[in-house]
Coordinates of C-alpha atoms and ligand atoms in Angstrom, one line a residue:
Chain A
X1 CA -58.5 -11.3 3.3
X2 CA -54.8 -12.6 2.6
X3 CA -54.5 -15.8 0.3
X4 CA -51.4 -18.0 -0.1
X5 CA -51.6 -20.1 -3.5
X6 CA -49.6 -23.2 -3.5
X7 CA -46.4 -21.3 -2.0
X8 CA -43.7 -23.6 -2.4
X9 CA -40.3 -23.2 -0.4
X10 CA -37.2 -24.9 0.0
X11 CA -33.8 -24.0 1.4
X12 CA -31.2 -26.0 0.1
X13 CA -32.7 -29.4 -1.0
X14 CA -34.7 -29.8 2.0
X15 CA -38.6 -29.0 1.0
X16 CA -39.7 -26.9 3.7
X17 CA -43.3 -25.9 2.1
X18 CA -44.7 -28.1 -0.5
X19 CA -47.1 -26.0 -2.2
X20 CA -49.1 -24.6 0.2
X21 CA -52.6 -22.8 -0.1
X22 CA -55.2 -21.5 2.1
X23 CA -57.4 -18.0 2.3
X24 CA -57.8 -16.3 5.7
X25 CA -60.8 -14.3 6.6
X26 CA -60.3 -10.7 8.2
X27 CA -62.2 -10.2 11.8
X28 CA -61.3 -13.3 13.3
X29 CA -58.5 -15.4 14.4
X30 CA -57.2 -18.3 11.8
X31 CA -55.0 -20.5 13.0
X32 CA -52.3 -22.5 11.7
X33 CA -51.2 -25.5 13.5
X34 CA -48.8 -28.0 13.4
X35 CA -46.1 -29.9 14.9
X36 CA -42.9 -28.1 15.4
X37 CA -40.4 -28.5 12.8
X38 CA -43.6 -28.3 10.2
X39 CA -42.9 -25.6 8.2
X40 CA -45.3 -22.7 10.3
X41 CA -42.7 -20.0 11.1
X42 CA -41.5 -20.4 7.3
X43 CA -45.2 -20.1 5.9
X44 CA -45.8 -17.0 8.3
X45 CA -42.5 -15.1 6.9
X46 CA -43.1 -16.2 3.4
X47 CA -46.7 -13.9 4.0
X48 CA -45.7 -11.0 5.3
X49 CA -42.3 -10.7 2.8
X50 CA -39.2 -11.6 5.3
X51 CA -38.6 -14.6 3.5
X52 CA -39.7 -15.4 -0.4
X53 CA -41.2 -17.7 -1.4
X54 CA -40.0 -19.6 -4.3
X55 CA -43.2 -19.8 -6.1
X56 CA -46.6 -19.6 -5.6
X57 CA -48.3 -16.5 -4.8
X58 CA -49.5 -14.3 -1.8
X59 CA -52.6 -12.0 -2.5
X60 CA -53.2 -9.5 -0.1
X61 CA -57.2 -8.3 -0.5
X62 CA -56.9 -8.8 -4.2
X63 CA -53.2 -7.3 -4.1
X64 CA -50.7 -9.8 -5.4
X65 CA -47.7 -9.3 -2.2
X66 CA -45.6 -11.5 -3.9
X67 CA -45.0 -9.9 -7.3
X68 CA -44.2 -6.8 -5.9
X69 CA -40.8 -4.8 -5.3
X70 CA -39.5 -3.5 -2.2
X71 CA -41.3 -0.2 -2.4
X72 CA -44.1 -1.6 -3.5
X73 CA -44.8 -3.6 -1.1
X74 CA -44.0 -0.3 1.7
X75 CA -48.0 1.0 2.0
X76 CA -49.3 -3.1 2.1
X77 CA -46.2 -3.7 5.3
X78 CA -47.3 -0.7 7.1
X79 CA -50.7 -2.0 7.6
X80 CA -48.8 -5.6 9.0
X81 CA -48.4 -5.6 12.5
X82 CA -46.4 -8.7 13.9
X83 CA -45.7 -10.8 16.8
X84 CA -42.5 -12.8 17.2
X85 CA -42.0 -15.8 18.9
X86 CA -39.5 -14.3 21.7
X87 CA -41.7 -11.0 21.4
X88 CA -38.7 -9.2 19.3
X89 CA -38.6 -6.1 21.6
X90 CA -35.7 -3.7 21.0
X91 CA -33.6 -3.8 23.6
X92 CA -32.2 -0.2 23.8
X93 CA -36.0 1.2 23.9
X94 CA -37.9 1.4 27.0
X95 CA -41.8 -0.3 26.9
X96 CA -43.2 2.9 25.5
X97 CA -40.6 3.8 22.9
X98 CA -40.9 0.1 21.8
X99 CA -44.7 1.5 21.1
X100 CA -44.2 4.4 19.8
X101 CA -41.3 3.3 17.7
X102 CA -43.7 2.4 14.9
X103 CA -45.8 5.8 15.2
X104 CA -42.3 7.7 15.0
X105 CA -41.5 6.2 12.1
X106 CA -44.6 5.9 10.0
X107 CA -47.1 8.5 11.1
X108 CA -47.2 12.3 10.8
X109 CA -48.8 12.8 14.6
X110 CA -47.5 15.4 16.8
X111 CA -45.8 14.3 20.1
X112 CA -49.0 14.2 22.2
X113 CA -50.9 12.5 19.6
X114 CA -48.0 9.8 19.8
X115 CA -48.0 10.1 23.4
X116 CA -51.8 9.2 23.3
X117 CA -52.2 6.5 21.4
X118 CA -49.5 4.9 22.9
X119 CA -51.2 5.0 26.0
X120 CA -54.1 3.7 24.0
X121 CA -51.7 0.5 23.1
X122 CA -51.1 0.4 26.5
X123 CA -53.9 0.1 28.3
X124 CA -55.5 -2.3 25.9
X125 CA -53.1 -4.8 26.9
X126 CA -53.3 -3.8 30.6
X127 CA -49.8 -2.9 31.0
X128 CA -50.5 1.3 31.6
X129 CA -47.8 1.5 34.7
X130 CA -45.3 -0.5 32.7
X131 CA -43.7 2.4 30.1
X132 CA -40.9 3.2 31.9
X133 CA -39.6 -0.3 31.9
X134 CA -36.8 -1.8 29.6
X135 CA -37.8 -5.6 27.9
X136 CA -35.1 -6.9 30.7
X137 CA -36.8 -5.8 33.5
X138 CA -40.5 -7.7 32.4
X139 CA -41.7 -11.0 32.5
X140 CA -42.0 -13.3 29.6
X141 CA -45.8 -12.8 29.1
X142 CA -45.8 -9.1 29.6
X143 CA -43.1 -9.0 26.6
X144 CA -45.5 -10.5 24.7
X145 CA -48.2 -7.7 25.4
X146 CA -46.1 -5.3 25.2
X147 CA -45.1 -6.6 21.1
X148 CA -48.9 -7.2 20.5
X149 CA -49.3 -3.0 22.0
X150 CA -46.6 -2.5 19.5
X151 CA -48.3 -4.8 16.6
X152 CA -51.4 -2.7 17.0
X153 CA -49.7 0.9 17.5
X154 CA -49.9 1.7 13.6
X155 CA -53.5 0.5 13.7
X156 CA -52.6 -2.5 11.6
X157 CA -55.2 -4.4 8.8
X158 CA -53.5 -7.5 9.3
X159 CA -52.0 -9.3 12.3
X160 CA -49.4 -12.0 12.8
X161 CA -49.3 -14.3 15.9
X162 CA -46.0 -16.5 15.4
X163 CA -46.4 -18.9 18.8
X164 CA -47.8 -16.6 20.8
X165 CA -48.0 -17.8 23.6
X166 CA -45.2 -20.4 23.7
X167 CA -43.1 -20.2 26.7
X168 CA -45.7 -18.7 29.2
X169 CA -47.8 -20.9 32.0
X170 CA -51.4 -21.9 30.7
X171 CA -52.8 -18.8 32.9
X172 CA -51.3 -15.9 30.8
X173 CA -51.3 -18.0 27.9
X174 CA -54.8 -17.8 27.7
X175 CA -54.6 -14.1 28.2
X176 CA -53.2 -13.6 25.1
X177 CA -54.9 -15.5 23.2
X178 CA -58.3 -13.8 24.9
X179 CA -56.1 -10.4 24.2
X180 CA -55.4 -11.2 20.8
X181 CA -58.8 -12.6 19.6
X182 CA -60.5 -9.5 21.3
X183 CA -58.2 -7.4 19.5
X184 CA -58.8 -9.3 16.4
X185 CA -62.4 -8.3 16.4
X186 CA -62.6 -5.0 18.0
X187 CA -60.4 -4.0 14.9
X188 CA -61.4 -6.2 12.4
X189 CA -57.9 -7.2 11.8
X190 CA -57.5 -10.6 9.6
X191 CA -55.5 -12.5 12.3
X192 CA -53.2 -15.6 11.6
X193 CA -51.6 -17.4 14.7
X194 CA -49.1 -19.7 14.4
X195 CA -49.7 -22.4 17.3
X196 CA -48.8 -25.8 18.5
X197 CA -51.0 -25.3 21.4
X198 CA -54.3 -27.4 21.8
X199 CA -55.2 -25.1 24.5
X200 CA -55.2 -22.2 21.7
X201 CA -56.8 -24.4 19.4
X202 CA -59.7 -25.4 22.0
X203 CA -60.3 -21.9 22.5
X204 CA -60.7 -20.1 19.3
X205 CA -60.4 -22.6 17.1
X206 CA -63.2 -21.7 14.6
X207 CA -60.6 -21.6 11.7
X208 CA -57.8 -24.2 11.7
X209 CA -55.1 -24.5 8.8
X210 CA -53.0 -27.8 9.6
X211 CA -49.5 -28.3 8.2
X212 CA -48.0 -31.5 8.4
X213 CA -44.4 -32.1 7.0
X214 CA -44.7 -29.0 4.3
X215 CA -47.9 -29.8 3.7
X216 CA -51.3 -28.6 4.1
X217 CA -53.3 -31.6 5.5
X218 CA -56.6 -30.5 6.6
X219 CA -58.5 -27.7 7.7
X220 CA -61.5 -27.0 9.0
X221 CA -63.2 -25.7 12.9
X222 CA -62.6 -27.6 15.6
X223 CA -66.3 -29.9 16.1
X224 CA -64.7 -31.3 12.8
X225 CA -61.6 -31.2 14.0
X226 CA -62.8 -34.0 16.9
X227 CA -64.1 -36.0 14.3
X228 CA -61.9 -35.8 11.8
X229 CA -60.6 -39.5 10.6
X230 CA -57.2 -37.7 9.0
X231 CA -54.5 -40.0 10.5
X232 CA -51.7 -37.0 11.0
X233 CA -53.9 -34.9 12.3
X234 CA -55.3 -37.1 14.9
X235 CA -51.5 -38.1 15.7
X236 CA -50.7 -34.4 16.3
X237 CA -53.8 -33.5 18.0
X238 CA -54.8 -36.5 20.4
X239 CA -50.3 -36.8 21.3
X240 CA -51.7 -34.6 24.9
X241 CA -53.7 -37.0 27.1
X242 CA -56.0 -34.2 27.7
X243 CA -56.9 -34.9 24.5
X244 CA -57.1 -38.4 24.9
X245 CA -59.2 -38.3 27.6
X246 CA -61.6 -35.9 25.6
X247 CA -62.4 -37.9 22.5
X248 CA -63.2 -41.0 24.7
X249 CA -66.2 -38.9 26.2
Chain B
X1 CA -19.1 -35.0 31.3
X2 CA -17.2 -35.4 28.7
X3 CA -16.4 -31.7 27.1
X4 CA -19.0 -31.6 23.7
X5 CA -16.4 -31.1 21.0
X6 CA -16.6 -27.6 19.0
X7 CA -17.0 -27.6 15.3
X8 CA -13.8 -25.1 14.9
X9 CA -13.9 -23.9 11.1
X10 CA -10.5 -24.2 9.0
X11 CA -8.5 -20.9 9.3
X12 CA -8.2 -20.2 5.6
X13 CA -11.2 -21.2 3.2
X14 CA -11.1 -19.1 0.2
X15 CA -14.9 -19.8 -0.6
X16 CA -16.0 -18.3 2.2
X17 CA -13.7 -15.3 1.7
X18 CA -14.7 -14.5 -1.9
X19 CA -18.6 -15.1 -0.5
X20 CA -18.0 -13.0 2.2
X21 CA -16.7 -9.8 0.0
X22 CA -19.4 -10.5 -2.0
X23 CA -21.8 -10.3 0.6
X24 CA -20.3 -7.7 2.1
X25 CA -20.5 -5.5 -1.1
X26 CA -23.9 -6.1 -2.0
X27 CA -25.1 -5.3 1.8
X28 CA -22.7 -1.9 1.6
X29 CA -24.6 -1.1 -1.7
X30 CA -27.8 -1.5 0.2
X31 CA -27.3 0.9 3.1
X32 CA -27.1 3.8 0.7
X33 CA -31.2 3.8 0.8
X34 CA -33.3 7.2 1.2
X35 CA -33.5 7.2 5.1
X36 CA -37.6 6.5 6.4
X37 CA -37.6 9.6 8.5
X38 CA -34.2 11.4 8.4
X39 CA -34.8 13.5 11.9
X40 CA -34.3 9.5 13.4
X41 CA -31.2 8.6 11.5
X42 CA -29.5 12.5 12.4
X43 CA -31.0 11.8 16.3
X44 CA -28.9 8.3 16.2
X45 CA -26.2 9.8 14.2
X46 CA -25.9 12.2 17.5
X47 CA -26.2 9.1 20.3
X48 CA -23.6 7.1 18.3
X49 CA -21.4 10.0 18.1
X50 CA -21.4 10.1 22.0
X51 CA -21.0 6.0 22.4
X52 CA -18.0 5.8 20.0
X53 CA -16.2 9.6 20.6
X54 CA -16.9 10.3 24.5
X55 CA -17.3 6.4 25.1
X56 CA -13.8 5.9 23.9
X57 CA -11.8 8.5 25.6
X58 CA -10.9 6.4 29.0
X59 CA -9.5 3.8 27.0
X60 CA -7.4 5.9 24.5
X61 CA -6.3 8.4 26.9
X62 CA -5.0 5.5 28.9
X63 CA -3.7 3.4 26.0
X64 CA -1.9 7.1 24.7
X65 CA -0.4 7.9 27.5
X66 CA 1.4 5.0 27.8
X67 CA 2.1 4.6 24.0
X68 CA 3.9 7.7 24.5
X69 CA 6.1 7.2 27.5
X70 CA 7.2 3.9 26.1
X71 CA 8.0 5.3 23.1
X72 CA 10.1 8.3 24.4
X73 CA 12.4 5.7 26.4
X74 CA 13.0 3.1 24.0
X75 CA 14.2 5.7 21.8
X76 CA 16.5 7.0 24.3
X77 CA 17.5 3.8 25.0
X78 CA 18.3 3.6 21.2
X79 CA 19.9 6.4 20.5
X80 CA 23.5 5.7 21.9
X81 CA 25.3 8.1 19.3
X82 CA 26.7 11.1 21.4
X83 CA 26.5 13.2 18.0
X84 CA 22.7 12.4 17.8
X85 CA 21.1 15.4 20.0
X86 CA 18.6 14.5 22.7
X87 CA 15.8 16.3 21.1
X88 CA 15.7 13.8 18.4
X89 CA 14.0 12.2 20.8
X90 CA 11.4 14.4 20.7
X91 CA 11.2 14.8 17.1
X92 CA 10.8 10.8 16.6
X93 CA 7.7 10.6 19.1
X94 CA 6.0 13.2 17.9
X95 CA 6.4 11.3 14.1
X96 CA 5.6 8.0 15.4
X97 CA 2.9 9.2 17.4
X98 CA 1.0 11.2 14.6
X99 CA 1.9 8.9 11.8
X100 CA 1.5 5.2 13.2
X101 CA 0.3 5.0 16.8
X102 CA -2.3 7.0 17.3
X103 CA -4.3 6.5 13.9
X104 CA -3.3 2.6 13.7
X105 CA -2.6 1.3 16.9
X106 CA -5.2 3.5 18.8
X107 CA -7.7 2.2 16.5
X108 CA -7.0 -1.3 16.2
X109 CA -7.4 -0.6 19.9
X110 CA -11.1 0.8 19.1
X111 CA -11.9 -2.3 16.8
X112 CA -11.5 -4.0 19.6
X113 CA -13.8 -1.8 21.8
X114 CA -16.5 -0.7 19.3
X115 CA -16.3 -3.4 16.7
X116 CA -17.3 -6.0 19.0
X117 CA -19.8 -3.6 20.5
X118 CA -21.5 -3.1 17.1
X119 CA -21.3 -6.8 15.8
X120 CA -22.7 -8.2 19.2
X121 CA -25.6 -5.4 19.4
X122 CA -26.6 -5.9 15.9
X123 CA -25.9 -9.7 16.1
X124 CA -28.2 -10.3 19.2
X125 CA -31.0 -8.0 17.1
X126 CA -30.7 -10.3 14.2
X127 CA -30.8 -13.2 16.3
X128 CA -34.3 -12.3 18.5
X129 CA -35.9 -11.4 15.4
X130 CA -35.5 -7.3 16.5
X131 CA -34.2 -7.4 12.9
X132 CA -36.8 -8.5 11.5
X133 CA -39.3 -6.6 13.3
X134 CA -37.7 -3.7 11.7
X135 CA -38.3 -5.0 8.5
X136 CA -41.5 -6.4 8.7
X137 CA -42.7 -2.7 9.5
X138 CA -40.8 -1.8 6.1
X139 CA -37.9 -0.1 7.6
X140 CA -34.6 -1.2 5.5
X141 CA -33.1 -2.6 8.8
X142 CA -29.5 -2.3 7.2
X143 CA -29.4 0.8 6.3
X144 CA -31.4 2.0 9.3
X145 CA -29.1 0.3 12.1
X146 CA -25.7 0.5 10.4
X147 CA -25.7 4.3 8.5
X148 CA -25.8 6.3 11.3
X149 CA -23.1 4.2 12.8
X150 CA -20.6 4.3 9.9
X151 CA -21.4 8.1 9.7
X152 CA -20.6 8.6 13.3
X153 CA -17.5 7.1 13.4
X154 CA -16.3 8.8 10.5
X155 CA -17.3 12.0 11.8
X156 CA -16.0 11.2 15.5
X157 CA -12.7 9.3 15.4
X158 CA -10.9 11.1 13.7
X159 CA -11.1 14.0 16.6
X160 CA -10.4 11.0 19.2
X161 CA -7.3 10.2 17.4
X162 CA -6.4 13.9 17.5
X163 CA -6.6 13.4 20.9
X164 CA -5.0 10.3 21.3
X165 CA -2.0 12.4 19.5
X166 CA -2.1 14.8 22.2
X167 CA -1.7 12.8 24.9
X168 CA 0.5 10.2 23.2
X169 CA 2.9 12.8 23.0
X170 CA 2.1 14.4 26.2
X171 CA 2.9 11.3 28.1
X172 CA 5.8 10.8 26.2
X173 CA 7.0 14.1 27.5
X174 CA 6.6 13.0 31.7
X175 CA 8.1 9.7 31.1
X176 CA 11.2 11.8 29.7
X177 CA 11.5 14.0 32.0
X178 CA 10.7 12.0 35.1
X179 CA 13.3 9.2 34.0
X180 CA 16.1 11.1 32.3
X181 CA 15.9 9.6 29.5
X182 CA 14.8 13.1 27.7
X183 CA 15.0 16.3 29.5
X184 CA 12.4 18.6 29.5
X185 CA 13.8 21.4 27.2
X186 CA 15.2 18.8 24.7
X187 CA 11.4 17.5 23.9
X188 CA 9.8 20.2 23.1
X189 CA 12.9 21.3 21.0
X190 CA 11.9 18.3 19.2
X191 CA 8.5 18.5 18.9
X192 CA 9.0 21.8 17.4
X193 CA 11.7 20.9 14.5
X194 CA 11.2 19.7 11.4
X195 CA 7.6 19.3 11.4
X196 CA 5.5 18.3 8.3
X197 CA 1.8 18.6 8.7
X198 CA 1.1 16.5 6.1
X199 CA 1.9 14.2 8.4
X200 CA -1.5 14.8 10.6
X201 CA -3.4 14.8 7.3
X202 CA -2.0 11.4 6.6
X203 CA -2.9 10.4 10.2
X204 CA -6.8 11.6 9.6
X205 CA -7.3 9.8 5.9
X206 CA -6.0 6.6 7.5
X207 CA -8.5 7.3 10.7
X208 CA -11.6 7.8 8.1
X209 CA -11.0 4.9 6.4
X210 CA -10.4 2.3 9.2
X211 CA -13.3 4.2 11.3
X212 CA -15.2 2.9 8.3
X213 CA -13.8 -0.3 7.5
X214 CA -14.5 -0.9 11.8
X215 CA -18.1 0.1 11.6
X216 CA -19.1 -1.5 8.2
X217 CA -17.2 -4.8 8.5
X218 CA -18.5 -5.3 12.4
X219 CA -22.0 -4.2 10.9
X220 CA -21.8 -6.6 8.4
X221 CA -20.9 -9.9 10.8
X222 CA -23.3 -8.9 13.4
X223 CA -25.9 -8.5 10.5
X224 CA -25.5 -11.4 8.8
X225 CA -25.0 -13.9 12.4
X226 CA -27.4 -17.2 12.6
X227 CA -27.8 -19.1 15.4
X228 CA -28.3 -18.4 19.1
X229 CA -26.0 -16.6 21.7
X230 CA -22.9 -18.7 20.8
X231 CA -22.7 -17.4 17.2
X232 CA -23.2 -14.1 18.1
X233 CA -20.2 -14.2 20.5
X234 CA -17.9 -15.3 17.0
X235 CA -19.4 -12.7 15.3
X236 CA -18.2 -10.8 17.7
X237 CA -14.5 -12.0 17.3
X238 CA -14.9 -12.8 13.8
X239 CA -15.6 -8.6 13.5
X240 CA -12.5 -7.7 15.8
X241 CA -10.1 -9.7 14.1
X242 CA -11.3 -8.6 10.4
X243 CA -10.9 -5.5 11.5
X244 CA -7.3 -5.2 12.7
X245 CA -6.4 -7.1 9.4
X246 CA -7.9 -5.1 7.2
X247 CA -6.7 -1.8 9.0
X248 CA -3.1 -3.5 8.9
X249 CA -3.9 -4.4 5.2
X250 CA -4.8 -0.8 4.5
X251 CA -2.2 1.2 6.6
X252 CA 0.1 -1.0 4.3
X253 CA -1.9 0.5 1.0
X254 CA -2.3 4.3 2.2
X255 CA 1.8 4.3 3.6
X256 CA 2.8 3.0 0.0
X257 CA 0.4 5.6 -1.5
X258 CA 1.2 8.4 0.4
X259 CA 5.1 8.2 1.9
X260 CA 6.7 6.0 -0.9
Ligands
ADP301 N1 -33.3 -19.9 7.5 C1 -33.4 -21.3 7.4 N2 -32.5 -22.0 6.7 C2 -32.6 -23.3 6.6 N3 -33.6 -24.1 7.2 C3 -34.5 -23.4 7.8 C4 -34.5 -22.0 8.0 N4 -35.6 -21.6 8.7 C5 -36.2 -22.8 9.0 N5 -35.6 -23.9 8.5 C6 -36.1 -25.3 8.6 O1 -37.4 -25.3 8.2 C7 -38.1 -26.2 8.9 C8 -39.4 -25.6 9.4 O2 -39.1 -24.6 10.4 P1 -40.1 -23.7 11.1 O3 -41.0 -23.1 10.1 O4 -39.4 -22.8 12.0 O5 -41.0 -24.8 11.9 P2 -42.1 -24.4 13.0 O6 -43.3 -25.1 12.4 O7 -41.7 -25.1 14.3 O8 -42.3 -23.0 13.1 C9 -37.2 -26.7 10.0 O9 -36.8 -28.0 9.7 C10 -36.1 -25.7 10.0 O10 -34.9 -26.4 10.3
MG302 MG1 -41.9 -21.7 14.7

């Protein structure tokens, strides 16, 4: 389980997050929503340490992340796995070195062993022919497979989803979010995905954190998301007139 | 459409300098971190090596040769004194060669060639979040990225340089003798008198220290770029040109410590 506890954030004078709390359970997919602009990105790096926060606390199964030092922190970050908003490939690395990367650098395996579980990776994300191909030569949604392979290589506890599936048409966006909530359980990860997409939030929506402005303004699943009488939260969900359409029926 | 007007920052703001050394000093501190796996940083150590050494020797071979032949004829051309003897030719390209040219002017050349290489590489990493997928695994991106560099260059440049001499003065040597302006015999009478090899020592401390001050200061603007494609392109300038000042700034220093 990770827990943020009223994590507060501002650069400059601009309040970006205005205390924010919330507790995510591991095995399934939480979500955060929110409009873009709100403060999710910010919230997802002040979790897993690339940005801190300044103050409020992240616990990490009991573990209080924010408190500790750099190498402190090493054994907690090698059990995050993470999934950038562009994907975040390495350019100079081929699909299967992008993989392994993590492996080489945090595992004692022997080659094969490397060479194995990265064709593990591979296969769960249905890309097994695509190793040999640099991130320029692939399409936007196999990127993303290929950094959710990556995410996973290190077997990770914990998984973060900024936007992932921003960018791509609504048929491989649902494949990723099927890919990562299949994942998510299989492994018993504790998931958080950053999303603006109602699609996403339709889907696997049984956990739903929204941030409005800095703010934490609701949460709850998504029945009581459709019936929810918050004003910001209708605004940001019932904008699509998909949406629209659905709460009239 | 009207062109969108650029934000062009004032030349000189001394704010931003003194932040920058700052910066620079506490991110230079930071790269001197106990390596994650050292097999990876020696394996990169190796492929930077070949980039920066073997990757550079078109461009200095060409940019020596020419160094050299340009420097044997305007020396002829001023060296009008009968009683001067034509191998002074020799001996004054072979000194300008191994004391200015090839360690300075070949690698402000190189700044030019692998600084912006380095600050646009690292730059674009930092601004896809590659950087930060580094970190987020609990590598100490800096360090990790930028080490093996500095180390390379250091290692590598100085035997490029030593080439760079060779040719310099090689080239020098055709463009005598096919002009005129220095026969044959009377070069390499030259290059043979008077010769202090402090003088190539001299020529290898400078090449350390700008190989470093390339690699660490391009490092550090690629590193530290925000913004999109168009910033990474400044970084990219902003690394060339700190580079050929400082090496100017510190070929001033070493020349006042070492020849005055
Ligand atoms: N490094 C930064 N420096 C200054 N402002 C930032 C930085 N990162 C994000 N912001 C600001 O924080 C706000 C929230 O950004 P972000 O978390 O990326 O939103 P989103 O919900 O779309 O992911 C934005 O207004 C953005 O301009
Ligand atoms: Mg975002």
């Amino acid at each position: 389980m990770i827990e943020a506890r009223n994590v507060f954030k501002k650069f400059g004078d601009k309040v970006i997050l205005d205390g924010v709390s919330g507790a995510f359970s591991p095995g399934r997919v939480n979500l955060v929503i929110g409009a873009s602009g709100s403060g999710k990105t910010v919230f997802m790096k002040c979790l897993v340490g690339l940005m801190e926060a300044d103050s409020g606390a992240v616990i990490y199964d009991e573990q209080d992340f924010s408190a500790m030092n750099h190498r402190q922190r090493k054994p907690i970050q090698q059990q995050i796995g993470m999934l950038f908003q562009g994907g975040a490939l390495f350019d100079s690395m081929n699909v299967e070195k992008n993989v392994m990367f993590p492996l080489v650098m945090f595992s004692d395996m022997t080659p094969a062993e490397r060479a194995d579980r990265v064709s593990f990776c591979l296969e769960r994300v249905h890309l097994e022919n695509a190793g040999h191909l640099y991130p320029s030569e692939i399409s936007g949604g196999m990127k993303k497979r290929v950094a959710i392979a990556r995410a996973i290589a290190n077997n990770p506890k914990y998984l973060f989803c900024d936007e992932p599936n921003s960018g791509l048409d609504p048929r491989t966006a649902l494949v990723i979010d099927e890919l990562i909530e299949e994942i998510t359980e299989e492994f018993r990860m504790t998931t958080i995905v950053n999303t603006h997409d109602m699609n996403t939030v339709m889907g696997q929506g049984n956990r739903i954190m929204f941030i409005h402005q800095g703010r934490k303004s609701w949460e709850g699943s998504v029945d009581e998301l459709m019936r929810s009488d918050n004003k910001e939260l209708n605004d940001f969900v019932f904008a699509s007139r998909v949406m629209q359409g659905l709460k009239k029926v | 459409m009207p062109a969108a007007r650029r934000r062009i920052p004032p030349p000189v703001n001394f704010m931003n300098y003194l932040f920058d050394i700052g910066r620079y000093w506490i991110f230079m501190r930071g790269l001197f971190a106990k390596p994650e796996k050292f097999r990876v940083y020696i394996r990169q150590i190796f492929v930077e090596m070949e980039a920066m050494g073997y990757g550079s020797l078109g461009i200095v071979a060409i940019n020596s040769v020419f160094m050299g032949a340009v420097i044997t004829i305007q020396s002829a051309y001023n060296i009008v004194n009968p009683m001067v003897p034509l191998s002074a030719i020799g001996i004054v390209t072979r000194d300008s060669i191994i004391i200015e040219f090839s360690p300075t002017v070949i690698m402000m050349v190189l700044a030019g060639k692998i600084g912006s290489s380095i600050a646009s590489e690292i730059g674009t990493m930092r601004v896809t979040e590659q950087i930060d997928a580094l970190e987020i695994m609990g590598i100490n991106s800096a360090s990790f990225l930028v080490l093996p560099k500095i180390v390379a260059a250091v290692f590598i440049l100085p035997f490029v340089v030593t080439i760079s001499m060779f040719v310099g003065i090689f080239g020098g040597w055709i463009a005598g003798d096919l002009t005129g302006a220095c026969p044959s015999a009377d070069y390499l009478k030259g290059l043979q008198d008077s010769f202090l090899p402090f003088n190539i020592t001299f020529a290898l401390i400078k090449t350390v220290i700008f190989a470093f001050l390339i690699t660490s200061i391009s490092s550090y603007q690629g590193y530290f770029t925000k913004g999109g494609a168009l910033e990474v392109g400044q970084s990219s300038t902003r690394a060339v040109v700190f580079s050929n000042i400082l090496i100017l700034l510190f070929d001033y220093i070493c020349t006042q410590i070492f020849l005055a």
